[in-house]
């Protein structure tokens, strides 16, 4: 069933669709691009990118030579982006030989080159949102037990299960049901366009040291509000971490 779900939400590289909301990108308070809506282009299968027509770009673009070839969109041309007195070297690119003609005159910007992205009036984090990804978090009565080296690290019958398109269910546990004394924060963080910024822990239990096998969101985005402050364990990260849901061990999907 999990494989069927993944196939259902997989978008082929090179797919082009019109967006459905207004998107703006800013750098240092200067409006760089404004589209209502932009094109959504899947250069790879993971998530789309925003592409803007010339009339939707509000700053000067200067040719900066050839860029890398995209397997799905073909050769690229790099463009410097002029924002006030600043020049963002190679921060935009165009694909003049893209298979879909309407893409050929549009440009896309390196996500990190702009410091603020808005979909309508909501800040978009990490990358463009995929309209086919859905995130649902809901209270659950399942029994979740986490074991490392024969020692129980966590046990709860009140998890929050979070389901994201194309991903296995994740069970987030209240900290009072987790042996937090066995968890040590690390400097690792990850970023999700739908849930926000996650911080990680190393589990030290049963004579084992399992690095970055647990994570949590202290200040999640709206899709993940129900998991705020909870702890999730990652059995695929290390085979020595055992996670059981209703007595059945979670295996690598």
XYZ file of N, CA and C in Angstrom:
759
model
N 0.831 -1.215 0.000
C 0.000 0.000 0.000
C 0.863 1.261 0.000
N 1.964 1.259 0.814
C 2.837 2.435 0.848
C 3.421 2.704 -0.527
N 3.827 1.648 -1.270
C 4.372 1.838 -2.606
C 3.330 2.422 -3.534
N 2.082 1.993 -3.389
C 1.012 2.524 -4.236
C 0.813 4.002 -3.981
N 0.897 4.414 -2.702
C 0.744 5.829 -2.374
C 1.867 6.635 -3.004
N 3.107 6.126 -2.919
C 4.224 6.851 -3.500
C 4.045 7.035 -5.000
N 3.615 5.979 -5.688
C 3.415 6.084 -7.125
C 2.328 7.099 -7.456
N 1.303 7.155 -6.616
C 0.183 8.048 -6.899
C 0.575 9.509 -6.826
N 1.560 9.863 -5.998
C 1.911 11.266 -5.832
C 3.205 11.624 -6.549
N 3.813 10.683 -7.271
C 5.042 10.972 -7.983
C 4.746 11.795 -9.226
N 5.418 12.926 -9.369
C 5.290 13.773 -10.533
C 6.551 13.606 -11.380
N 6.378 13.380 -12.662
C 7.520 13.152 -13.536
C 8.321 14.432 -13.735
N 9.664 14.353 -13.706
C 10.478 15.533 -14.032
C 10.109 16.083 -15.405
N 10.080 17.401 -15.505
C 9.670 18.054 -16.729
C 8.210 18.446 -16.751
N 7.449 18.036 -15.735
C 6.033 18.403 -15.657
C 5.900 19.915 -15.420
N 4.978 20.529 -16.114
C 4.735 21.969 -15.993
C 3.244 22.189 -15.771
N 2.911 22.952 -14.756
C 1.513 23.261 -14.467
C 1.398 24.717 -14.023
N 0.281 25.360 -14.272
C 0.081 26.699 -13.699
C -0.129 26.585 -12.198
N 0.410 27.526 -11.455
C 0.138 27.566 -10.026
C -1.277 28.024 -9.765
N -1.629 28.104 -8.492
C -2.991 28.506 -8.135
C -3.038 29.708 -7.200
N -1.878 30.172 -6.719
C -1.858 31.316 -5.802
C -0.784 32.303 -6.237
N -0.914 33.524 -5.748
C 0.082 34.550 -6.018
C 1.356 34.231 -5.226
N 2.505 34.385 -5.884
C 3.795 34.129 -5.246
C 4.702 35.326 -5.483
N 5.356 35.781 -4.411
C 6.308 36.886 -4.509
C 7.621 36.494 -3.841
N 8.712 37.013 -4.402
C 10.023 36.811 -3.811
C 10.707 38.141 -3.567
N 11.317 38.293 -2.397
C 11.965 39.541 -1.998
C 13.419 39.295 -1.621
N 14.225 40.335 -1.808
C 15.586 40.350 -1.293
C 15.827 41.701 -0.637
N 16.129 41.674 0.664
C 16.390 42.896 1.432
C 15.241 43.895 1.294
N 14.015 43.387 1.286
C 12.846 44.237 1.214
C 12.474 44.683 -0.182
N 13.258 44.317 -1.181
C 12.986 44.707 -2.567
C 12.240 43.571 -3.260
N 11.142 43.905 -3.921
C 10.374 42.910 -4.651
C 11.150 42.495 -5.895
N 11.454 41.218 -6.009
C 12.226 40.682 -7.126
C 11.319 40.066 -8.179
N 10.301 39.333 -7.728
C 9.397 38.675 -8.666
C 8.011 38.596 -8.041
N 6.994 38.722 -8.902
C 5.608 38.744 -8.429
C 4.740 38.113 -9.513
N 4.167 36.961 -9.234
C 3.352 36.259 -10.222
C 2.042 35.817 -9.604
N 0.982 35.961 -10.365
C -0.345 35.573 -9.890
C -1.070 34.762 -10.971
N -0.683 33.476 -11.079
C 0.336 32.739 -10.325
C 1.575 32.510 -11.194
N 2.656 31.930 -10.628
C 3.799 31.503 -11.437
C 3.523 30.134 -12.065
N 4.409 29.709 -12.934
C 4.393 28.323 -13.380
C 5.043 27.451 -12.313
N 4.511 26.254 -12.145
C 5.153 25.248 -11.314
C 5.843 24.270 -12.242
N 7.144 24.113 -12.062
C 7.940 23.242 -12.939
C 8.699 22.244 -12.072
N 8.500 20.970 -12.367
C 9.207 19.910 -11.649
C 10.486 19.574 -12.413
N 11.591 20.196 -12.017
C 12.874 19.866 -12.638
C 13.332 18.474 -12.184
N 12.915 18.105 -10.963
C 13.118 16.757 -10.428
C 11.795 16.331 -9.815
N 11.721 15.143 -9.266
C 10.430 14.615 -8.823
C 10.050 15.024 -7.403
N 10.951 15.683 -6.679
C 10.719 15.886 -5.252
C 9.752 17.035 -4.946
N 9.874 18.131 -5.638
C 8.987 19.280 -5.440
C 9.166 20.220 -6.631
N 8.202 21.095 -6.878
C 8.317 22.013 -8.023
C 9.169 23.227 -7.693
N 9.452 23.999 -8.733
C 10.091 25.303 -8.583
C 9.186 26.342 -9.223
N 9.294 27.585 -8.727
C 8.525 28.677 -9.290
C 9.272 29.245 -10.498
N 8.563 29.390 -11.616
C 9.122 30.012 -12.813
C 8.291 31.247 -13.152
N 9.007 32.336 -13.475
C 8.373 33.643 -13.688
C 8.591 34.121 -15.114
N 7.554 34.677 -15.717
C 7.678 35.261 -17.046
C 8.408 36.599 -16.936
N 8.937 37.127 -18.046
C 9.676 38.404 -17.976
C 8.873 39.530 -17.328
N 7.571 39.613 -17.595
C 6.761 40.680 -17.024
C 6.517 40.545 -15.536
N 6.839 39.373 -14.974
C 6.648 39.142 -13.542
C 7.926 39.375 -12.736
N 9.023 39.669 -13.430
C 10.305 39.946 -12.775
C 10.459 41.447 -12.640
N 10.738 41.929 -11.439
C 10.725 43.371 -11.161
C 12.111 43.979 -11.030
N 13.159 43.214 -11.299
C 14.525 43.725 -11.199
C 15.267 43.420 -12.496
N 16.460 43.966 -12.612
C 17.265 43.735 -13.816
C 17.944 42.373 -13.749
N 17.936 41.684 -14.889
C 18.657 40.420 -15.030
C 19.740 40.604 -16.087
N 20.948 40.142 -15.797
C 22.052 40.281 -16.738
C 22.582 38.903 -17.123
N 22.794 38.662 -18.421
C 23.335 37.368 -18.841
C 24.655 37.070 -18.138
N 24.829 35.825 -17.709
C 26.042 35.441 -16.974
C 26.659 34.158 -17.536
N 26.295 33.821 -18.770
C 26.926 32.677 -19.407
C 26.135 31.396 -19.243
N 26.630 30.337 -19.870
C 25.927 29.045 -19.814
C 25.975 28.441 -18.413
N 24.924 27.711 -18.095
C 24.852 27.028 -16.808
C 24.774 25.526 -16.992
N 24.529 24.801 -15.930
C 24.476 23.337 -16.023
C 23.258 22.873 -16.828
N 23.388 21.687 -17.373
C 22.297 21.088 -18.124
C 21.373 20.332 -17.177
N 20.080 20.543 -17.324
C 19.091 19.816 -16.540
C 18.649 18.577 -17.321
N 18.608 17.406 -16.676
C 18.153 16.212 -17.384
C 16.750 16.341 -17.955
N 15.904 17.147 -17.305
C 14.513 17.261 -17.754
C 14.231 18.516 -18.569
N 15.021 19.573 -18.373
C 14.732 20.853 -19.032
C 15.772 21.260 -20.060
N 16.897 20.563 -20.118
C 17.915 20.873 -21.099
C 18.942 21.879 -20.607
N 19.726 22.469 -21.529
C 20.780 23.419 -21.135
C 20.190 24.685 -20.531
N 20.942 25.278 -19.623
C 20.466 26.495 -18.965
C 21.360 27.675 -19.282
N 20.802 28.855 -19.118
C 21.549 30.110 -19.182
C 21.479 30.748 -17.810
N 22.628 31.135 -17.260
C 22.671 31.763 -15.956
C 22.471 33.266 -16.102
N 21.874 33.862 -15.069
C 21.591 35.293 -15.055
C 21.974 35.867 -13.710
N 22.664 37.011 -13.732
C 22.898 37.754 -12.501
C 21.647 38.577 -12.190
N 21.340 38.696 -10.917
C 20.155 39.424 -10.475
C 20.608 40.713 -9.799
N 20.168 41.857 -10.314
C 20.574 43.151 -9.775
C 19.460 43.660 -8.857
N 19.788 43.791 -7.576
C 18.833 44.265 -6.584
C 19.440 45.495 -5.916
N 19.003 46.671 -6.343
C 19.604 47.895 -5.822
C 21.069 47.957 -6.218
N 21.942 48.113 -5.239
C 23.385 48.167 -5.502
C 24.031 46.790 -5.469
N 23.257 45.769 -5.148
C 23.808 44.417 -5.029
C 23.598 43.634 -6.316
N 24.576 42.809 -6.650
C 24.471 41.902 -7.787
C 24.572 40.481 -7.253
N 23.530 39.706 -7.472
C 23.495 38.316 -7.019
C 23.965 37.447 -8.182
N 25.221 37.017 -8.099
C 25.837 36.311 -9.217
C 25.146 34.982 -9.504
N 24.698 34.831 -10.735
C 24.124 33.566 -11.166
C 22.937 33.104 -10.359
N 22.155 34.040 -9.819
C 21.057 33.680 -8.918
C 19.778 33.313 -9.656
N 19.766 33.467 -10.974
C 18.591 33.085 -11.761
C 19.062 32.290 -12.972
N 18.156 31.519 -13.531
C 18.507 30.772 -14.738
C 17.278 30.589 -15.623
N 17.583 30.364 -16.899
C 16.556 30.189 -17.925
C 16.893 28.910 -18.694
N 15.851 28.265 -19.206
C 16.039 27.050 -19.995
C 15.459 27.281 -21.392
N 16.240 27.838 -22.310
C 15.701 28.255 -23.618
C 15.330 27.096 -24.537
N 15.737 25.874 -24.197
C 15.381 24.719 -25.022
C 14.484 23.735 -24.269
N 13.791 24.219 -23.246
C 12.915 23.341 -22.463
C 11.885 22.674 -23.369
N 11.546 21.414 -23.101
C 10.566 20.707 -23.945
C 9.210 21.402 -24.007
N 8.805 22.044 -22.914
C 7.528 22.761 -22.902
C 7.803 24.217 -23.272
N 7.219 24.667 -24.380
C 7.550 25.972 -24.942
C 7.316 27.123 -23.970
N 6.257 27.069 -23.177
C 5.953 28.196 -22.295
C 6.993 28.394 -21.197
N 7.868 27.422 -20.996
C 8.930 27.551 -19.987
C 10.116 28.329 -20.537
N 10.292 28.364 -21.842
C 11.552 28.816 -22.435
C 11.901 30.264 -22.157
N 10.913 31.114 -21.996
C 11.192 32.532 -21.729
C 11.102 32.871 -20.247
N 10.760 31.905 -19.424
C 10.626 32.164 -17.990
C 11.959 31.966 -17.278
N 12.031 32.458 -16.050
C 13.237 32.290 -15.240
C 12.847 31.764 -13.865
N 13.777 31.074 -13.256
C 13.610 30.637 -11.875
C 14.788 31.157 -11.065
N 14.571 31.367 -9.778
C 15.595 31.947 -8.907
C 16.088 30.902 -7.910
N 17.376 30.958 -7.602
C 17.882 30.125 -6.510
C 17.123 30.494 -5.243
N 16.596 29.496 -4.583
C 15.748 29.761 -3.422
C 16.458 30.614 -2.377
N 17.705 30.273 -2.083
C 18.428 30.960 -1.010
C 18.892 32.357 -1.404
N 18.837 32.698 -2.693
C 19.258 34.037 -3.118
C 18.273 35.106 -2.672
N 17.012 34.708 -2.480
C 16.002 35.634 -1.987
C 15.723 35.301 -0.529
N 15.533 36.313 0.287
C 15.410 36.040 1.724
C 13.968 35.869 2.184
N 12.997 36.220 1.343
C 11.590 36.061 1.718
C 10.785 35.614 0.511
N 10.048 34.519 0.696
C 9.109 34.035 -0.306
C 7.713 34.028 0.309
N 6.748 34.541 -0.436
C 5.369 34.578 0.050
C 4.448 33.864 -0.937
N 3.578 33.020 -0.417
C 2.448 32.496 -1.165
C 1.222 33.204 -0.599
N 0.594 34.050 -1.409
C -0.363 35.033 -0.882
C 0.368 35.834 0.201
N -0.067 35.754 1.474
C 0.631 36.504 2.525
C 1.339 35.577 3.516
N 1.471 34.318 3.167
C 2.114 33.355 4.063
C 3.546 33.096 3.609
N 4.478 33.124 4.556
C 5.878 32.846 4.231
C 6.022 31.381 3.845
N 6.751 31.150 2.761
C 7.045 29.794 2.301
C 8.490 29.480 2.672
N 8.705 28.336 3.303
C 10.027 27.962 3.794
C 10.638 26.853 2.945
N 11.956 26.910 2.769
C 12.782 25.813 2.264
C 12.699 25.623 0.752
N 11.516 25.484 0.201
C 11.344 25.337 -1.238
C 9.868 25.534 -1.566
N 9.563 25.603 -2.857
C 8.166 25.763 -3.275
C 7.345 24.580 -2.782
N 6.120 24.845 -2.413
C 5.239 23.785 -1.945
C 4.657 23.006 -3.116
N 4.561 21.710 -2.922
C 3.995 20.819 -3.924
C 2.488 20.738 -3.692
N 1.657 21.105 -4.677
C 0.206 21.062 -4.452
C -0.333 19.658 -4.256
N 0.487 18.645 -4.552
C 0.021 17.265 -4.409
C 0.455 16.628 -3.091
N 1.150 17.386 -2.265
C 1.554 16.877 -0.954
C 0.530 17.307 0.085
N 0.060 16.344 0.853
C -0.863 16.632 1.947
C -0.230 16.159 3.243
N -0.398 16.950 4.295
C 0.114 16.603 5.621
C -1.055 16.619 6.596
N -1.255 15.508 7.289
C -2.308 15.403 8.303
C -1.702 14.911 9.601
N -1.978 15.615 10.693
C -1.554 15.184 12.030
C -2.797 14.993 12.877
N -2.862 13.860 13.569
C -4.079 13.573 14.344
C -3.730 12.763 15.588
N -4.447 12.992 16.677
C -4.235 12.174 17.879
C -4.542 10.711 17.576
N -3.794 9.820 18.231
C -3.966 8.392 18.002
C -3.975 7.651 19.336
N -4.641 6.508 19.360
C -4.642 5.663 20.557
C -3.727 4.469 20.423
N -2.893 4.445 19.401
C -1.984 3.315 19.211
C -0.928 3.279 20.320
N -0.463 2.073 20.584
C 0.600 1.901 21.576
C 1.936 1.875 20.857
N 2.813 2.810 21.226
C 4.125 2.928 20.598
C 5.198 2.676 21.649
N 6.137 1.825 21.304
C 7.233 1.479 22.216
C 8.543 1.570 21.451
N 9.517 2.228 22.051
C 10.823 2.425 21.425
C 11.886 1.796 22.322
N 12.740 0.963 21.709
C 13.742 0.204 22.454
C 15.094 0.351 21.770
N 16.149 0.491 22.573
C 17.523 0.502 22.056
C 18.392 -0.328 22.988
N 19.075 -1.329 22.452
C 19.941 -2.176 23.260
C 19.208 -2.879 24.383
N 17.947 -3.195 24.166
C 17.140 -3.862 25.174
C 16.546 -2.943 26.214
N 16.840 -1.656 26.152
C 16.322 -0.691 27.121
C 15.178 0.105 26.501
N 14.096 0.266 27.248
C 12.953 1.036 26.760
C 13.298 2.525 26.807
N 13.203 3.166 25.674
C 13.509 4.592 25.557
C 12.232 5.425 25.646
N 11.129 4.880 25.129
C 9.861 5.606 25.141
C 8.724 4.607 25.052
N 7.605 4.973 25.679
C 6.411 4.135 25.586
C 5.198 5.026 25.797
N 4.253 4.956 24.853
C 3.112 5.864 24.920
C 1.901 5.252 24.242
N 0.743 5.554 24.795
C -0.527 5.187 24.156
C -1.309 6.429 23.754
N -0.597 7.536 23.620
C -1.241 8.799 23.211
C -0.357 9.556 22.217
N 0.113 8.869 21.176
C 0.925 9.567 20.185
C 0.070 10.458 19.298
N 0.745 11.295 18.546
C 0.131 11.989 17.418
C 0.745 11.375 16.163
N -0.097 10.869 15.276
C 0.415 10.284 14.041
C 0.360 11.354 12.955
N 1.472 11.518 12.263
C 1.558 12.486 11.176
C 1.756 11.720 9.878
N 0.873 11.984 8.933
C 0.916 11.312 7.635
C 1.164 12.364 6.565
N 2.232 12.167 5.799
C 2.576 13.076 4.710
C 2.636 12.270 3.421
N 2.086 12.824 2.363
C 2.013 12.106 1.090
C 3.372 11.522 0.712
N 3.369 10.233 0.372
C 4.586 9.585 -0.084
C 5.538 9.189 1.017
N 5.176 9.412 2.297
C 6.048 9.091 3.425
C 5.340 8.103 4.346
N 6.104 7.299 5.100
C 5.463 6.412 6.068
C 4.872 7.217 7.228
N 3.868 6.687 7.923
C 3.343 7.381 9.098
C 4.440 7.579 10.144
N 4.408 8.718 10.796
C 5.371 9.009 11.864
C 4.591 9.233 13.152
N 5.087 8.633 14.226
C 4.416 8.718 15.521
C 5.220 9.629 16.441
N 4.598 10.722 16.846
C 5.223 11.717 17.721
C 4.700 11.501 19.141
N 5.629 11.433 20.089
C 5.278 11.056 21.453
C 5.464 12.226 22.414
N 4.564 12.347 23.412
C 4.764 13.374 24.448
C 6.080 13.137 25.188
N 6.733 14.209 25.562
C 8.041 14.066 26.223
C 7.927 13.378 27.573
N 6.774 13.471 28.204
C 6.631 12.790 29.493
C 6.593 11.277 29.313
N 6.402 10.799 28.086
C 6.418 9.373 27.803
C 7.749 8.927 27.202
N 8.726 9.825 27.177
C 10.038 9.552 26.610
C 11.094 9.701 27.701
N 12.039 8.797 27.751
C 13.175 8.922 28.680
C 14.107 10.003 28.141
N 13.757 11.249 28.408
C 14.539 12.349 27.870
C 15.963 12.355 28.422
N 16.174 11.684 29.572
C 17.530 11.599 30.109
C 18.435 10.729 29.241
N 17.835 9.958 28.334
C 18.610 9.116 27.426
C 18.843 9.798 26.078
N 18.287 11.001 25.922
C 18.420 11.739 24.672
C 19.328 12.949 24.867
N 20.252 13.147 23.936
C 21.164 14.285 23.968
C 20.988 15.110 22.711
N 20.692 16.409 22.842
C 20.542 17.233 21.637
C 21.828 17.265 20.822
N 21.680 17.280 19.508
C 22.825 17.451 18.616
C 22.647 18.774 17.884
N 23.629 19.119 17.085
C 23.527 20.354 16.317
C 22.816 20.172 14.988
N 22.318 18.983 14.741
C 21.684 18.704 13.454
C 20.305 19.338 13.375
N 20.013 19.944 12.253
C 18.667 20.446 11.977
C 18.292 20.041 10.554
N 17.006 19.951 10.301
C 16.512 19.735 8.945
C 15.339 20.662 8.710
N 15.025 20.879 7.449
C 14.011 21.867 7.094
C 12.953 21.219 6.206
N 11.711 21.471 6.517
C 10.595 20.942 5.751
C 9.689 22.100 5.356
N 9.309 22.149 4.087
C 8.446 23.232 3.619
C 7.064 23.181 4.244
N 6.690 22.038 4.817
C 5.338 21.850 5.338
C 5.298 21.854 6.866
N 6.407 21.450 7.508
C 6.402 21.342 8.966
C 7.355 22.313 9.646
N 8.361 22.802 8.948
C 9.269 23.760 9.547
C 10.634 23.171 9.847
N 11.269 23.664 10.919
C 12.638 23.286 11.278
C 12.633 22.271 12.407
N 13.307 21.146 12.169
C 13.393 20.085 13.172
C 14.781 20.060 13.786
N 14.833 19.775 15.083
C 16.095 19.555 15.797
C 16.181 18.082 16.183
N 17.402 17.582 16.346
C 17.635 16.146 16.521
C 18.298 15.820 17.854
N 18.122 14.544 18.254
C 18.763 14.009 19.444
C 19.509 12.718 19.107
N 20.546 12.462 19.885
C 21.205 11.158 19.907
C 20.648 10.363 21.076
N 20.375 9.082 20.840
C 19.894 8.191 21.898
C 21.074 7.393 22.443
N 21.258 7.434 23.757
C 22.262 6.618 24.437
C 21.533 5.702 25.416
N 21.457 4.423 25.052
C 20.702 3.469 25.867
C 21.195 2.058 25.579
N 21.161 1.213 26.596
C 21.537 -0.178 26.421
C 22.941 -0.369 25.884
N 23.832 0.546 26.209
C 25.202 0.455 25.727
C 25.391 0.938 24.296
N 24.358 1.474 23.708
C 24.434 1.961 22.329
C 24.423 3.483 22.288
N 25.016 4.012 21.261
C 24.942 5.441 20.979
C 24.445 5.588 19.541
N 23.206 6.042 19.384
C 22.556 6.122 18.084
C 22.340 7.593 17.738
N 23.116 8.060 16.783
C 23.162 9.491 16.483
C 21.996 9.927 15.606
N 21.361 11.021 16.013
C 20.313 11.678 15.216
C 19.169 10.738 14.844
N 18.761 9.889 15.779
C 17.663 8.956 15.496
C 16.324 9.448 16.047
N 16.312 10.621 16.641
C 15.062 11.206 17.135
C 15.046 12.678 16.761
N 13.855 13.186 16.508
C 13.735 14.595 16.154
C 12.416 15.161 16.671
N 12.331 16.489 16.622
C 11.097 17.146 17.031
C 11.033 18.561 16.507
N 9.818 19.099 16.496
C 9.563 20.471 16.052
C 9.027 21.268 17.238
N 9.799 22.224 17.707
C 9.311 23.077 18.799
C 8.330 24.126 18.300
N 8.560 24.626 17.088
C 7.693 25.666 16.527
C 7.320 25.301 15.089
N 6.496 24.271 14.924
C 6.177 23.825 13.568
C 5.262 24.796 12.832
N 5.231 24.639 11.509
C 4.288 25.373 10.687
C 2.890 24.811 10.900
N 1.887 25.430 10.272
C 0.501 25.114 10.608
C 0.146 23.645 10.384
N 0.719 23.001 9.336
C 0.386 21.599 9.105
C 0.856 20.696 10.232
N 1.864 21.140 10.969
C 2.417 20.298 12.015
C 2.156 20.784 13.425
N 1.174 21.659 13.619
C 0.963 22.250 14.939
C 0.723 21.204 16.025
N 0.074 20.108 15.682
C -0.231 19.096 16.699
C 1.010 18.353 17.189
N 2.137 18.447 16.478
C 3.344 17.737 16.925
C 4.314 18.669 17.637
N 3.911 19.894 17.910
C 4.796 20.842 18.596
C 5.247 20.285 19.932
N 6.552 20.249 20.136
C 7.106 19.808 21.412
C 7.164 18.307 21.606
N 6.735 17.522 20.623
C 6.735 16.064 20.744
C 8.023 15.482 20.149
N 8.226 14.196 20.356
C 9.449 13.519 19.917
C 9.081 12.381 18.980
N 9.796 12.309 17.857
C 9.594 11.229 16.895
C 10.897 10.444 16.742
N 10.775 9.145 16.546
C 11.950 8.281 16.404
C 12.032 7.740 14.978
N 13.266 7.506 14.536
C 13.570 7.224 13.144
C 14.241 5.859 13.020
N 13.475 4.784 12.947
C 14.085 3.452 12.931
C 14.885 3.169 11.666
N 14.554 3.834 10.548
C 15.322 3.610 9.325
C 16.746 4.156 9.421
N 16.965 5.074 10.343
C 18.292 5.682 10.490
C 19.301 4.696 11.043
N 18.846 3.827 11.939
C 19.754 2.863 12.569
C 18.968 1.614 12.940
N 19.433 0.465 12.467
C 18.713 -0.796 12.707
C 18.676 -1.175 14.179
N 19.540 -0.567 15.003
C 19.552 -0.876 16.437
C 18.439 -0.152 17.193
N 17.752 0.750 16.529
C 16.613 1.431 17.146
C 15.346 0.663 16.772
N 14.671 0.127 17.768
C 13.471 -0.664 17.528
C 12.235 0.164 17.896
N 11.337 0.303 16.943
C 10.082 1.014 17.172
C 8.939 0.036 16.913
N 8.069 -0.113 17.904
C 6.932 -1.025 17.794
C 5.634 -0.216 17.868
N 4.721 -0.505 16.962
C 3.401 0.114 16.964
C 2.374 -0.999 17.130
N 1.648 -0.957 18.245
C 0.692 -2.026 18.588
C 1.356 -3.395 18.535
N 2.590 -3.445 19.035
C 3.307 -4.700 19.149
C 4.025 -5.162 17.905
N 3.855 -4.465 16.790
C 4.495 -4.862 15.534
C 5.651 -3.917 15.229
N 6.808 -4.517 14.983
C 7.984 -3.677 14.760
C 7.889 -2.945 13.419
N 8.203 -1.659 13.431
C 8.211 -0.853 12.217
C 9.468 -1.213 11.430
N 9.273 -1.607 10.198
C 10.391 -1.972 9.332
C 10.635 -0.868 8.333
N 11.834 -0.889 7.741
C 12.172 0.113 6.734
C 11.205 0.010 5.562
N 10.590 1.133 5.163
C 9.602 1.079 4.080
C 10.275 0.842 2.728
